[in-house]
Amino acid sequence: MKLFLSTDFEGTSGIVAWEQIIEGNAEYEQGRRLLTNEVNAVIAGAQEAGASSFVVNDAHHAMRNLHPQDLGGRATLITGKHKPMYMMEGLDESFDGICFVSYHGSIGAEHAILSHTYNPGAIWEVRINGEIVGESGINALVAAHYKVPIIFVSGDEATANEAATIAPQAEKIIVKHSLGRFAASHLHPDVACEMLQAGARRAVESLSAMQLPGFTLPVTLEITFLVADMAEMACWIRGVDRVAPRTVKVVGSNLLDLYRTFVTIVTLTRSLVDR
């Protein structure tokens, strides 16, 4: 059994500030250890239920937060910036299940720790077929394309709630309770890891009951930016139409192409983010 793990960072128990999850800050090494332990807990639980092969895509910020020698399960690790498939790099039809580890809520979610949607300096909101989605919903486009079910999601309550629409049968493990965007009540890391391990074991044991993410075709993907210039720049990409001063849309039935267009838009508009 082969599993794909897409790992973020904000949904880790103990994390409430950007300084904990961006390399170069004093607290980053502690954050990295907390994340690594949670990823390994998921791998360990999946192994207990029979999973034997793991690919981990480090998908946060500079995407080199995990050290390969520290991962359990002899996992293959994908790291580094500018991956063509971004948070879903490495996924294909050979996998049996997908785990979203340490994910977070969308930019507009209420009481969601460190909430954002891909790029907090550019994106104000993303909708798929009229429904607001976070990163789990956007990434589900790739899961649906390759026909691989999302079986496990971890983070705060907002993360679990947003994943319910695209992966209702998935195990959803809440490791902290957000009090605001920069405050939370955390489970002790040992308790969080115990819950993650047990949840991953249940997810693999229930694999046959998991359903694929469902999207009504053709899919309309709408992106609203913080400023109008970003929407204008996004329209440089073929197939992207402007529907409001700050909003663009892409429509299509090929879910992988939609996701690739989204990644291109995110990459392109980064050049207009104030630094």
CSV table of C-alpha atoms in Angstrom, one decimal:
chain,number,residue,atom,x,y,z
A,1,MET,CA,0.0,0.0,0.0
A,2,LYS,CA,1.4,3.4,-1.1
A,3,LEU,CA,0.5,6.7,0.5
A,4,PHE,CA,1.1,10.3,-0.5
A,5,LEU,CA,1.6,12.9,2.3
A,6,SER,CA,1.3,16.6,1.5
A,7,THR,CA,2.7,18.4,4.5
A,8,ASP,CA,2.1,22.0,5.5
A,9,PHE,CA,3.1,23.5,8.8
A,10,GLU,CA,0.5,25.9,10.3
A,11,GLY,CA,-1.7,23.0,11.5
A,12,THR,CA,0.9,21.5,13.8
A,13,SER,CA,0.2,21.6,17.5
A,14,GLY,CA,2.2,24.3,19.2
A,15,ILE,CA,2.4,26.6,16.1
A,16,VAL,CA,0.8,30.1,16.3
A,17,ALA,CA,3.2,32.5,14.6
A,18,TRP,CA,5.0,32.9,11.3
A,19,GLU,CA,8.3,33.1,13.2
A,20,GLN,CA,7.9,29.5,14.2
A,21,ILE,CA,7.6,28.2,10.6
A,22,ILE,CA,9.9,30.4,8.5
A,23,GLU,CA,13.5,29.5,8.2
A,24,GLY,CA,16.0,31.9,9.8
A,25,ASN,CA,14.0,32.7,12.9
A,26,ALA,CA,15.0,31.6,16.4
A,27,GLU,CA,11.9,29.5,16.9
A,28,TYR,CA,12.0,27.7,13.6
A,29,GLU,CA,14.0,24.7,14.7
A,30,GLN,CA,11.5,24.0,17.5
A,31,GLY,CA,8.7,24.2,15.0
A,32,ARG,CA,10.5,21.9,12.6
A,33,ARG,CA,10.8,19.3,15.3
A,34,LEU,CA,7.1,19.5,16.1
A,35,LEU,CA,6.2,19.1,12.5
A,36,THR,CA,8.5,16.2,11.9
A,37,ASN,CA,7.1,14.3,14.9
A,38,GLU,CA,3.6,14.8,13.6
A,39,VAL,CA,4.5,13.5,10.1
A,40,ASN,CA,6.2,10.5,11.6
A,41,ALA,CA,3.2,9.8,13.8
A,42,VAL,CA,1.0,9.6,10.7
A,43,ILE,CA,3.5,7.3,8.9
A,44,ALA,CA,3.7,5.1,12.0
A,45,GLY,CA,0.0,4.7,12.3
A,46,ALA,CA,-0.4,4.0,8.6
A,47,GLN,CA,2.4,1.3,8.9
A,48,GLU,CA,0.5,-0.4,11.7
A,49,ALA,CA,-2.5,-0.8,9.3
A,50,GLY,CA,-0.4,-2.2,6.5
A,51,ALA,CA,0.9,0.8,4.5
A,52,SER,CA,4.4,0.1,3.3
A,53,SER,CA,5.5,2.9,0.9
A,54,PHE,CA,5.4,6.6,1.5
A,55,VAL,CA,6.1,9.7,-0.5
A,56,VAL,CA,6.2,13.0,1.5
A,57,ASN,CA,5.9,16.3,-0.3
A,58,ASP,CA,7.2,19.1,1.9
A,59,ALA,CA,4.8,21.8,0.7
A,60,HIS,CA,5.3,24.8,3.1
A,61,HIS,CA,7.0,28.1,2.2
A,62,ALA,CA,10.6,27.3,1.0
A,63,MET,CA,9.6,23.6,1.1
A,64,ARG,CA,12.7,22.3,2.9
A,65,ASN,CA,11.3,22.0,6.4
A,66,LEU,CA,11.7,18.2,6.8
A,67,HIS,CA,15.1,16.5,6.9
A,68,PRO,CA,15.1,13.2,4.9
A,69,GLN,CA,17.1,11.3,7.6
A,70,ASP,CA,14.5,12.2,10.2
A,71,LEU,CA,11.5,10.7,8.4
A,72,GLY,CA,10.1,7.3,9.4
A,73,GLY,CA,8.9,4.6,7.0
A,74,ARG,CA,11.9,5.0,4.8
A,75,ALA,CA,9.8,7.7,3.1
A,76,THR,CA,10.8,9.3,-0.1
A,77,LEU,CA,10.9,13.1,0.5
A,78,ILE,CA,10.2,15.8,-2.1
A,79,THR,CA,11.6,19.2,-1.2
A,80,GLY,CA,12.5,22.5,-2.8
A,81,LYS,CA,10.8,25.5,-4.4
A,82,HIS,CA,9.1,25.9,-7.8
A,83,LYS,CA,7.6,22.4,-8.1
A,84,PRO,CA,5.4,22.2,-11.1
A,85,MET,CA,2.6,20.6,-9.0
A,86,TYR,CA,3.3,22.7,-5.9
A,87,MET,CA,1.6,21.1,-2.8
A,88,MET,CA,0.6,18.0,-4.8
A,89,GLU,CA,4.0,17.3,-6.5
A,90,GLY,CA,4.7,13.6,-6.8
A,91,LEU,CA,1.1,12.4,-6.8
A,92,ASP,CA,0.0,10.0,-9.6
A,93,GLU,CA,-2.5,7.2,-10.1
A,94,SER,CA,-0.1,4.6,-8.4
A,95,PHE,CA,-1.1,5.8,-4.9
A,96,ASP,CA,-3.8,4.2,-2.7
A,97,GLY,CA,-4.5,7.3,-0.5
A,98,ILE,CA,-3.6,10.9,0.3
A,99,CYS,CA,-2.9,12.4,3.7
A,100,PHE,CA,-3.0,16.2,4.3
A,101,VAL,CA,-0.8,16.7,7.4
A,102,SER,CA,-0.7,20.0,9.4
A,103,TYR,CA,-3.0,21.8,7.1
A,104,HIS,CA,-4.8,25.1,7.9
A,105,GLY,CA,-8.0,27.1,7.2
A,106,SER,CA,-8.6,29.3,4.2
A,107,ILE,CA,-7.9,33.0,4.3
A,108,GLY,CA,-11.4,34.0,5.3
A,109,ALA,CA,-12.1,31.2,7.8
A,110,GLU,CA,-13.3,32.2,11.2
A,111,HIS,CA,-11.0,31.2,14.1
A,112,ALA,CA,-8.4,29.6,11.9
A,113,ILE,CA,-4.8,29.7,13.0
A,114,LEU,CA,-2.4,31.4,10.5
A,115,SER,CA,-5.2,31.3,7.9
A,116,HIS,CA,-4.4,31.9,4.2
A,117,THR,CA,-4.9,30.4,0.8
A,118,TYR,CA,-1.6,29.6,-0.9
A,119,ASN,CA,-0.3,33.2,-0.9
A,120,PRO,CA,-1.6,35.5,1.9
A,121,GLY,CA,0.1,38.5,0.2
A,122,ALA,CA,-2.0,38.1,-3.0
A,123,ILE,CA,-5.1,36.0,-2.6
A,124,TRP,CA,-8.2,37.2,-0.7
A,125,GLU,CA,-10.5,34.3,-1.6
A,126,VAL,CA,-10.8,31.2,-3.8
A,127,ARG,CA,-14.1,29.6,-4.9
A,128,ILE,CA,-14.7,26.3,-6.8
A,129,ASN,CA,-18.2,26.2,-8.4
A,130,GLY,CA,-19.2,29.1,-6.2
A,131,GLU,CA,-18.1,27.5,-2.9
A,132,ILE,CA,-15.3,29.0,-0.8
A,133,VAL,CA,-12.4,26.6,-0.6
A,134,GLY,CA,-9.0,26.5,1.2
A,135,GLU,CA,-5.9,24.6,0.2
A,136,SER,CA,-7.4,21.2,0.8
A,137,GLY,CA,-10.3,21.9,-1.6
A,138,ILE,CA,-7.9,23.3,-4.3
A,139,ASN,CA,-5.5,20.3,-3.9
A,140,ALA,CA,-8.5,17.9,-4.2
A,141,LEU,CA,-8.6,18.8,-7.9
A,142,VAL,CA,-5.4,16.8,-8.3
A,143,ALA,CA,-6.6,13.9,-6.1
A,144,ALA,CA,-9.8,13.7,-8.2
A,145,HIS,CA,-7.8,13.8,-11.5
A,146,TYR,CA,-5.7,10.8,-10.5
A,147,LYS,CA,-8.6,9.1,-8.7
A,148,VAL,CA,-6.8,8.8,-5.4
A,149,PRO,CA,-9.0,9.3,-2.2
A,150,ILE,CA,-8.1,11.8,0.5
A,151,ILE,CA,-8.1,9.6,3.6
A,152,PHE,CA,-6.6,11.7,6.4
A,153,VAL,CA,-6.5,15.4,7.3
A,154,SER,CA,-4.9,17.1,10.4
A,155,GLY,CA,-4.9,20.7,11.7
A,156,ASP,CA,-7.4,22.9,13.6
A,157,GLU,CA,-11.3,22.9,13.5
A,158,ALA,CA,-11.4,25.1,10.4
A,159,THR,CA,-9.2,22.6,8.5
A,160,ALA,CA,-11.4,19.7,9.4
A,161,ASN,CA,-14.6,21.6,8.5
A,162,GLU,CA,-13.3,22.7,5.1
A,163,ALA,CA,-12.1,19.1,4.3
A,164,ALA,CA,-15.6,17.7,5.1
A,165,THR,CA,-16.9,18.7,1.7
A,166,ILE,CA,-14.1,17.1,-0.4
A,167,ALA,CA,-13.3,14.1,1.9
A,168,PRO,CA,-16.3,13.3,4.1
A,169,GLN,CA,-15.1,9.8,5.0
A,170,ALA,CA,-11.5,10.9,5.8
A,171,GLU,CA,-10.1,10.8,9.3
A,172,LYS,CA,-9.9,14.3,10.5
A,173,ILE,CA,-7.6,14.9,13.5
A,174,ILE,CA,-7.9,18.2,15.4
A,175,VAL,CA,-4.6,18.9,17.3
A,176,LYS,CA,-5.4,22.4,18.4
A,177,HIS,CA,-8.3,24.8,18.9
A,178,SER,CA,-7.8,28.2,17.3
A,179,LEU,CA,-8.8,31.2,19.4
A,180,GLY,CA,-7.9,33.7,16.6
A,181,ARG,CA,-5.5,34.0,13.7
A,182,PHE,CA,-2.5,34.1,16.1
A,183,ALA,CA,-3.6,32.3,19.2
A,184,ALA,CA,-4.7,28.7,19.9
A,185,SER,CA,-5.1,26.1,22.6
A,186,HIS,CA,-2.8,23.2,21.8
A,187,LEU,CA,-2.8,19.5,22.7
A,188,HIS,CA,0.4,18.4,24.3
A,189,PRO,CA,2.7,17.3,21.4
A,190,ASP,CA,2.8,13.7,22.7
A,191,VAL,CA,-1.0,13.6,22.9
A,192,ALA,CA,-1.3,15.1,19.4
A,193,CYS,CA,1.0,12.5,18.0
A,194,GLU,CA,-0.8,9.7,19.7
A,195,MET,CA,-4.1,10.9,18.1
A,196,LEU,CA,-2.5,11.3,14.7
A,197,GLN,CA,-1.0,7.8,14.8
A,198,ALA,CA,-4.4,6.3,15.8
A,199,GLY,CA,-6.2,8.4,13.2
A,200,ALA,CA,-3.8,7.3,10.4
A,201,ARG,CA,-4.2,3.7,11.4
A,202,ARG,CA,-8.0,4.0,11.2
A,203,ALA,CA,-7.8,5.8,7.9
A,204,VAL,CA,-5.8,3.0,6.3
A,205,GLU,CA,-8.0,0.4,7.8
A,206,SER,CA,-11.0,2.1,6.3
A,207,LEU,CA,-9.5,2.7,2.9
A,208,SER,CA,-12.0,0.7,1.0
A,209,ALA,CA,-14.8,3.0,2.3
A,210,MET,CA,-13.2,6.2,1.2
A,211,GLN,CA,-14.7,8.1,-1.7
A,212,LEU,CA,-13.0,10.3,-4.3
A,213,PRO,CA,-13.5,14.1,-4.2
A,214,GLY,CA,-16.5,15.0,-6.4
A,215,PHE,CA,-16.6,18.0,-8.7
A,216,THR,CA,-19.5,18.9,-11.0
A,217,LEU,CA,-18.1,19.5,-14.5
A,218,PRO,CA,-17.2,21.8,-16.0
A,219,VAL,CA,-15.5,23.3,-12.9
A,220,THR,CA,-15.3,27.1,-12.4
A,221,LEU,CA,-12.4,28.2,-10.4
A,222,GLU,CA,-12.6,31.9,-9.2
A,223,ILE,CA,-9.7,33.8,-7.5
A,224,THR,CA,-10.1,37.2,-5.8
A,225,PHE,CA,-6.9,39.1,-5.2
A,226,LEU,CA,-6.1,41.8,-2.7
A,227,VAL,CA,-5.5,44.4,-5.5
A,228,ALA,CA,-6.7,44.8,-9.0
A,229,ASP,CA,-3.2,44.7,-10.6
A,230,MET,CA,-2.9,41.1,-9.6
A,231,ALA,CA,-6.2,40.2,-11.5
A,232,GLU,CA,-4.9,42.1,-14.5
A,233,MET,CA,-1.6,40.2,-14.4
A,234,ALA,CA,-3.4,36.8,-14.1
A,235,CYS,CA,-5.2,37.5,-17.3
A,236,TRP,CA,-1.9,37.3,-19.2
A,237,ILE,CA,-2.4,33.6,-18.9
A,238,ARG,CA,-4.5,32.0,-21.7
A,239,GLY,CA,-7.9,30.8,-20.5
A,240,VAL,CA,-8.1,33.2,-17.5
A,241,ASP,CA,-11.0,35.7,-17.7
A,242,ARG,CA,-11.6,38.8,-15.5
A,243,VAL,CA,-15.0,38.9,-14.0
A,244,ALA,CA,-14.6,41.8,-11.5
A,245,PRO,CA,-11.8,44.3,-10.8
A,246,ARG,CA,-10.0,41.9,-8.4
A,247,THR,CA,-11.5,38.6,-9.5
A,248,VAL,CA,-10.6,36.2,-12.3
A,249,LYS,CA,-12.0,32.8,-13.3
A,250,VAL,CA,-10.9,29.7,-15.1
A,251,VAL,CA,-13.4,27.1,-16.4
A,252,GLY,CA,-12.6,23.6,-17.6
A,253,SER,CA,-13.3,19.9,-17.3
A,254,ASN,CA,-9.6,18.8,-17.0
A,255,LEU,CA,-9.0,19.1,-13.3
A,256,LEU,CA,-5.2,18.8,-13.6
A,257,ASP,CA,-5.1,21.6,-16.1
A,258,LEU,CA,-7.2,23.8,-13.8
A,259,TYR,CA,-4.8,23.2,-10.9
A,260,ARG,CA,-1.8,23.9,-13.1
A,261,THR,CA,-3.3,27.1,-14.2
A,262,PHE,CA,-3.9,28.0,-10.5
A,263,VAL,CA,-0.3,27.3,-9.6
A,264,THR,CA,0.9,29.5,-12.6
A,265,ILE,CA,-1.4,32.3,-11.4
A,266,VAL,CA,0.0,32.0,-7.8
A,267,THR,CA,3.6,32.0,-9.1
A,268,LEU,CA,3.1,34.9,-11.4
A,269,THR,CA,1.3,37.3,-9.0
A,270,ARG,CA,4.0,36.8,-6.4
A,271,SER,CA,6.0,39.4,-8.3
A,272,LEU,CA,3.4,42.1,-7.3
A,273,VAL,CA,3.4,41.3,-3.6
A,274,ASP,CA,4.8,44.2,-1.5
A,275,ARG,CA,7.9,43.1,0.4
